[in-house]
Amino acid sequence: MKGKLVVRVNHCVGCKTCEIACAVEHSQSGDMYQALQETPAPVARVKVMEGEVSFRAPMQCRQCADAACVRVCPKQALSRADADSPVIWDDDPCTRCRLCVLVCPYGMIALDERSNTIVKCDQCAHRLERDTLPACVVACPTGALLFDIEGAGAAEGEREFLVRVEYAPAEDAEGRAGSALAVENT
Amino acid sequence: MSTDQEQSTGAGKPARVECVECGSPYIGERQAARLQEKLGLADETVQRCPRCRRRQLLREFEARCIAERTGTAG
């Protein structure tokens, strides 16, 4: 499955369920209760940030089309399969030079000191391979996080945060209802 | 783009670019220049540390969201 993560900031209530789902998904065990006891503690790739006027939005890697992090990495530790795929970090070649952290124009890449890993949203690439929606999308209770599946009829430009879309619930591979389709760009 | 001159001359370390928002010296001056040259990063990007870039993006979204709510978008 391929697509784009779309965030409808007007729907975000700041519950941080996406953060928990992301951390659990990227934990060693993949289980919430076991993840709580893991060392180092699992880290979420999405962060709900609060603005100044009762505004909250989940912030994560925006998977730039011409990603500076991919271009700058001297070891090709950050790469993507093709132009529409998320940027994936590979542990082995990475030297932790932090160039990717420095060049990200949105400040969405970090080096987690405790686990000594680069932390960035990979759109749950391992789930996408199984045709399953990203964990944050499935977990979001208000539909603020959508996954715009490629070829599902959405118009160009929906990577923008404030796009207005119709919400069409769908089931993921595990049979759970998730926010899946962004079908109309008004 | 401000730099920490004391560091560059006193301790013999390369000058560091300070974030224009929080003031933290987060990147070497030469490294910043190299990255700008190599990647064509905007001045506004290099002038801010990653944390402040994130805040800046949030502020932009907030402004657009308010404009959307109040019907002044566009």
Short mmCIF file of C-alpha atoms in Angstrom, two decimals:
data_model
loop_
_atom_site.label_atom_id
_atom_site.label_comp_id
_atom_site.label_asym_id
_atom_site.label_seq_id
_atom_site.Cartn_x
_atom_site.Cartn_y
_atom_site.Cartn_z
CA MET A 1 0.00 0.00 0.00
CA LYS A 2 1.22 3.49 -0.81
CA GLY A 3 -0.15 6.85 0.08
CA LYS A 4 0.21 10.04 2.00
CA LEU A 5 -0.47 10.82 5.59
CA VAL A 6 -2.96 13.66 5.81
CA VAL A 7 -3.58 15.57 9.00
CA ARG A 8 -6.79 17.48 9.60
CA VAL A 9 -5.72 19.83 12.33
CA ASN A 10 -9.27 21.01 12.96
CA HIS A 11 -10.11 17.51 14.15
CA CYS A 12 -7.21 17.08 16.55
CA VAL A 13 -8.18 17.26 20.22
CA GLY A 14 -4.65 16.68 21.50
CA CYS A 15 -5.36 13.30 23.09
CA LYS A 16 -1.92 11.98 22.07
CA THR A 17 -3.31 8.56 21.25
CA CYS A 18 -1.25 8.72 18.06
CA GLU A 19 1.91 9.19 20.12
CA ILE A 20 1.17 6.12 22.21
CA ALA A 21 0.24 4.02 19.19
CA CYS A 22 3.42 5.10 17.40
CA ALA A 23 5.69 4.34 20.35
CA VAL A 24 4.11 0.93 20.86
CA GLU A 25 4.31 0.14 17.16
CA HIS A 26 8.02 0.97 17.15
CA SER A 27 8.76 -0.82 20.41
CA GLN A 28 10.63 -4.11 20.57
CA SER A 29 7.60 -6.06 21.74
CA GLY A 30 4.83 -4.24 19.90
CA ASP A 31 2.69 -4.65 22.99
CA MET A 32 1.67 -1.68 25.09
CA TYR A 33 2.18 -3.26 28.50
CA GLN A 34 5.51 -4.83 27.63
CA ALA A 35 6.62 -1.64 25.91
CA LEU A 36 6.20 0.23 29.18
CA GLN A 37 8.95 -1.88 30.73
CA GLU A 38 11.36 -1.78 27.81
CA THR A 39 14.76 -0.20 28.11
CA PRO A 40 15.37 2.07 26.33
CA ALA A 41 11.79 3.25 26.34
CA PRO A 42 10.19 3.28 22.90
CA VAL A 43 9.93 6.70 21.29
CA ALA A 44 7.04 8.07 19.28
CA ARG A 45 7.72 9.38 15.79
CA VAL A 46 4.78 11.71 15.96
CA LYS A 47 4.44 14.49 18.48
CA VAL A 48 1.31 16.40 19.31
CA MET A 49 2.30 20.02 19.73
CA GLU A 50 0.25 22.79 21.24
CA GLY A 51 0.01 26.21 19.70
CA GLU A 52 -0.73 29.45 21.41
CA VAL A 53 -4.49 29.66 20.91
CA SER A 54 -6.08 26.31 21.84
CA PHE A 55 -4.49 24.71 18.81
CA ARG A 56 -3.02 21.24 18.67
CA ALA A 57 -1.59 19.29 15.80
CA PRO A 58 0.24 16.02 15.39
CA MET A 59 3.61 16.76 13.85
CA GLN A 60 5.74 14.21 12.08
CA CYS A 61 8.05 13.80 9.10
CA ARG A 62 6.38 15.19 6.00
CA GLN A 63 8.18 12.85 3.61
CA CYS A 64 9.45 15.71 1.43
CA ALA A 65 9.43 14.97 -2.28
CA ASP A 66 13.03 16.15 -2.62
CA ALA A 67 14.15 15.21 0.86
CA ALA A 68 17.22 17.06 2.11
CA CYS A 69 17.89 14.30 4.66
CA VAL A 70 18.21 11.72 1.89
CA ARG A 71 20.46 13.95 -0.16
CA VAL A 72 22.78 14.84 2.69
CA CYS A 73 23.26 11.39 4.22
CA PRO A 74 26.83 10.30 3.42
CA LYS A 75 26.07 6.62 4.01
CA GLN A 76 22.68 6.38 2.35
CA ALA A 77 21.20 5.38 5.68
CA LEU A 78 18.13 7.38 4.76
CA SER A 79 16.53 6.26 1.58
CA ARG A 80 13.23 5.64 -0.13
CA ALA A 81 12.22 2.89 -2.51
CA ASP A 82 10.67 5.33 -4.96
CA ALA A 83 9.37 8.86 -5.11
CA ASP A 84 6.07 7.97 -3.45
CA SER A 85 7.49 5.83 -0.68
CA PRO A 86 8.29 7.09 2.81
CA VAL A 87 11.88 7.89 3.74
CA ILE A 88 13.25 4.98 5.74
CA TRP A 89 16.17 5.03 8.14
CA ASP A 90 18.57 2.09 8.17
CA ASP A 91 20.49 1.41 11.37
CA ASP A 92 23.49 -0.41 9.88
CA PRO A 93 25.15 2.19 7.66
CA CYS A 94 24.22 5.14 9.89
CA THR A 95 27.17 6.77 11.64
CA ARG A 96 24.99 9.11 13.73
CA CYS A 97 26.57 12.15 12.13
CA ARG A 98 23.29 14.03 12.67
CA LEU A 99 23.42 15.75 9.31
CA CYS A 100 19.85 14.66 8.68
CA VAL A 101 18.79 16.22 11.97
CA LEU A 102 20.48 19.47 11.03
CA VAL A 103 19.05 19.76 7.54
CA CYS A 104 15.44 18.77 8.10
CA PRO A 105 13.57 22.01 7.31
CA TYR A 106 10.76 21.02 9.65
CA GLY A 107 12.84 19.74 12.56
CA MET A 108 11.14 16.37 12.38
CA ILE A 109 14.20 14.16 12.66
CA ALA A 110 15.87 13.56 15.98
CA LEU A 111 18.62 11.43 17.44
CA ASP A 112 17.32 9.63 20.50
CA GLU A 113 20.25 9.60 22.87
CA ARG A 114 18.95 6.75 25.00
CA SER A 115 18.56 4.26 22.18
CA ASN A 116 21.14 5.94 19.91
CA THR A 117 18.75 5.75 17.00
CA ILE A 118 17.43 8.23 14.51
CA VAL A 119 13.79 8.89 15.21
CA LYS A 120 11.63 9.85 12.27
CA CYS A 121 8.23 8.85 10.98
CA ASP A 122 8.46 6.00 8.48
CA GLN A 123 4.70 5.89 7.99
CA CYS A 124 4.87 2.41 9.54
CA ALA A 125 6.45 1.06 6.36
CA HIS A 126 6.35 -2.47 7.75
CA ARG A 127 2.59 -2.15 8.12
CA LEU A 128 2.14 -0.65 4.67
CA GLU A 129 3.90 -3.70 3.25
CA ARG A 130 1.12 -5.78 4.78
CA ASP A 131 -1.50 -3.39 3.41
CA THR A 132 -2.20 -2.16 6.91
CA LEU A 133 -2.68 1.47 7.78
CA PRO A 134 -0.10 3.30 9.90
CA ALA A 135 -0.61 2.82 13.64
CA CYS A 136 -1.33 6.49 14.33
CA VAL A 137 -4.03 6.57 11.65
CA VAL A 138 -5.76 3.50 13.05
CA ALA A 139 -5.50 4.84 16.61
CA CYS A 140 -6.72 8.39 16.01
CA PRO A 141 -10.22 8.54 17.53
CA THR A 142 -11.31 11.72 15.77
CA GLY A 143 -10.14 11.10 12.21
CA ALA A 144 -7.58 13.86 12.43
CA LEU A 145 -5.03 11.54 10.87
CA LEU A 146 -5.92 10.07 7.52
CA PHE A 147 -4.04 7.96 5.08
CA ASP A 148 -4.63 9.02 1.53
CA ILE A 149 -4.17 5.78 -0.36
CA GLU A 150 -2.49 6.22 -3.71
CA GLY A 151 -4.86 5.72 -6.58
CA ALA A 152 -7.93 6.15 -4.41
CA GLY A 153 -9.02 9.25 -6.25
CA ALA A 154 -7.56 12.01 -4.13
CA ALA A 155 -6.28 15.11 -5.86
CA GLU A 156 -2.73 16.35 -5.86
CA GLY A 157 -1.52 18.63 -3.11
CA GLU A 158 -3.10 16.80 -0.21
CA ARG A 159 0.12 16.58 1.68
CA GLU A 160 -0.79 20.03 2.91
CA PHE A 161 -2.00 19.94 6.46
CA LEU A 162 -5.07 22.07 6.13
CA VAL A 163 -6.64 20.25 3.24
CA ARG A 164 -10.37 19.71 3.63
CA VAL A 165 -11.38 16.18 2.85
CA GLU A 166 -14.36 13.96 3.17
CA TYR A 167 -13.90 11.18 5.64
CA ALA A 168 -14.55 7.68 4.46
CA PRO A 169 -13.98 4.97 7.04
CA ALA A 170 -12.48 1.72 5.86
CA GLU A 171 -11.14 -1.43 7.36
CA ASP A 172 -7.48 -2.17 7.61
CA ALA A 173 -5.96 -5.60 7.10
CA GLU A 174 -6.71 -6.50 10.69
CA GLY A 175 -10.36 -5.75 10.25
CA ARG A 176 -10.35 -2.59 12.33
CA ALA A 177 -12.02 0.52 11.06
CA GLY A 178 -9.52 3.22 10.31
CA SER A 179 -9.38 6.55 8.59
CA ALA A 180 -8.29 5.63 5.15
CA LEU A 181 -9.47 7.70 2.28
CA ALA A 182 -9.17 11.33 1.45
CA VAL A 183 -11.51 11.50 -1.48
CA GLU A 184 -12.20 15.12 -2.17
CA ASN A 185 -10.04 18.17 -2.09
CA THR A 186 -12.19 21.27 -1.86
CA MET B 1 22.96 34.67 11.30
CA SER B 2 24.85 35.28 14.52
CA THR B 3 27.90 33.35 15.57
CA ASP B 4 29.64 32.73 18.83
CA GLN B 5 32.86 34.63 18.35
CA GLU B 6 34.23 33.74 21.77
CA GLN B 7 34.13 30.08 20.94
CA SER B 8 35.81 30.62 17.62
CA THR B 9 38.73 32.58 18.99
CA GLY B 10 39.01 31.54 22.63
CA ALA B 11 38.80 27.78 22.62
CA GLY B 12 39.97 27.29 19.07
CA LYS B 13 36.68 25.73 18.06
CA PRO B 14 34.93 26.74 14.89
CA ALA B 15 32.33 29.47 15.25
CA ARG B 16 28.84 28.21 15.77
CA VAL B 17 25.60 29.49 14.39
CA GLU B 18 23.16 30.47 17.09
CA CYS B 19 19.47 29.86 16.65
CA VAL B 20 17.78 33.21 16.07
CA GLU B 21 14.92 32.19 18.34
CA CYS B 22 16.35 30.34 21.32
CA GLY B 23 19.98 31.35 20.99
CA SER B 24 21.39 27.85 21.25
CA PRO B 25 24.59 27.34 19.24
CA TYR B 26 23.50 24.28 17.36
CA ILE B 27 25.65 24.00 14.24
CA GLY B 28 29.14 24.97 13.14
CA GLU B 29 29.36 28.02 10.93
CA ARG B 30 31.37 26.26 8.25
CA GLN B 31 29.12 23.24 8.38
CA ALA B 32 26.07 25.46 7.98
CA ALA B 33 27.65 27.19 5.01
CA ARG B 34 28.56 23.86 3.43
CA LEU B 35 25.07 22.51 3.88
CA GLN B 36 23.55 25.66 2.45
CA GLU B 37 25.83 25.44 -0.54
CA LYS B 38 25.34 21.74 -1.07
CA LEU B 39 21.62 21.51 -0.43
CA GLY B 40 20.43 25.02 -1.12
CA LEU B 41 18.84 25.32 2.29
CA ALA B 42 17.09 28.59 2.92
CA ASP B 43 18.58 31.08 5.36
CA GLU B 44 15.46 30.81 7.51
CA THR B 45 16.06 27.08 7.85
CA VAL B 46 19.68 27.32 8.87
CA GLN B 47 19.04 30.20 11.25
CA ARG B 48 16.77 28.09 13.43
CA CYS B 49 17.59 24.99 15.43
CA PRO B 50 15.46 21.90 14.71
CA ARG B 51 13.27 22.49 17.75
CA CYS B 52 12.50 26.05 16.72
CA ARG B 53 11.87 24.93 13.13
CA ARG B 54 9.22 22.63 14.49
CA ARG B 55 7.67 25.44 16.50
CA GLN B 56 7.77 27.71 13.46
CA LEU B 57 5.92 25.12 11.41
CA LEU B 58 3.32 24.80 14.15
CA ARG B 59 2.86 28.57 14.20
CA GLU B 60 2.31 28.55 10.44
CA PHE B 61 -0.29 25.82 10.74
CA GLU B 62 -1.96 27.64 13.59
CA ALA B 63 -2.18 30.84 11.59
CA ARG B 64 -3.65 28.98 8.64
CA CYS B 65 -6.06 27.11 10.86
CA ILE B 66 -7.30 30.34 12.44
CA ALA B 67 -7.66 31.88 8.99
CA GLU B 68 -9.61 28.81 7.91
CA ARG B 69 -11.92 29.03 10.91
CA THR B 70 -12.53 32.72 10.58
CA GLY B 71 -12.98 32.53 6.83
CA THR B 72 -10.05 34.74 6.02
CA ALA B 73 -8.02 32.04 4.28
CA GLY B 74 -6.70 32.64 0.83
#
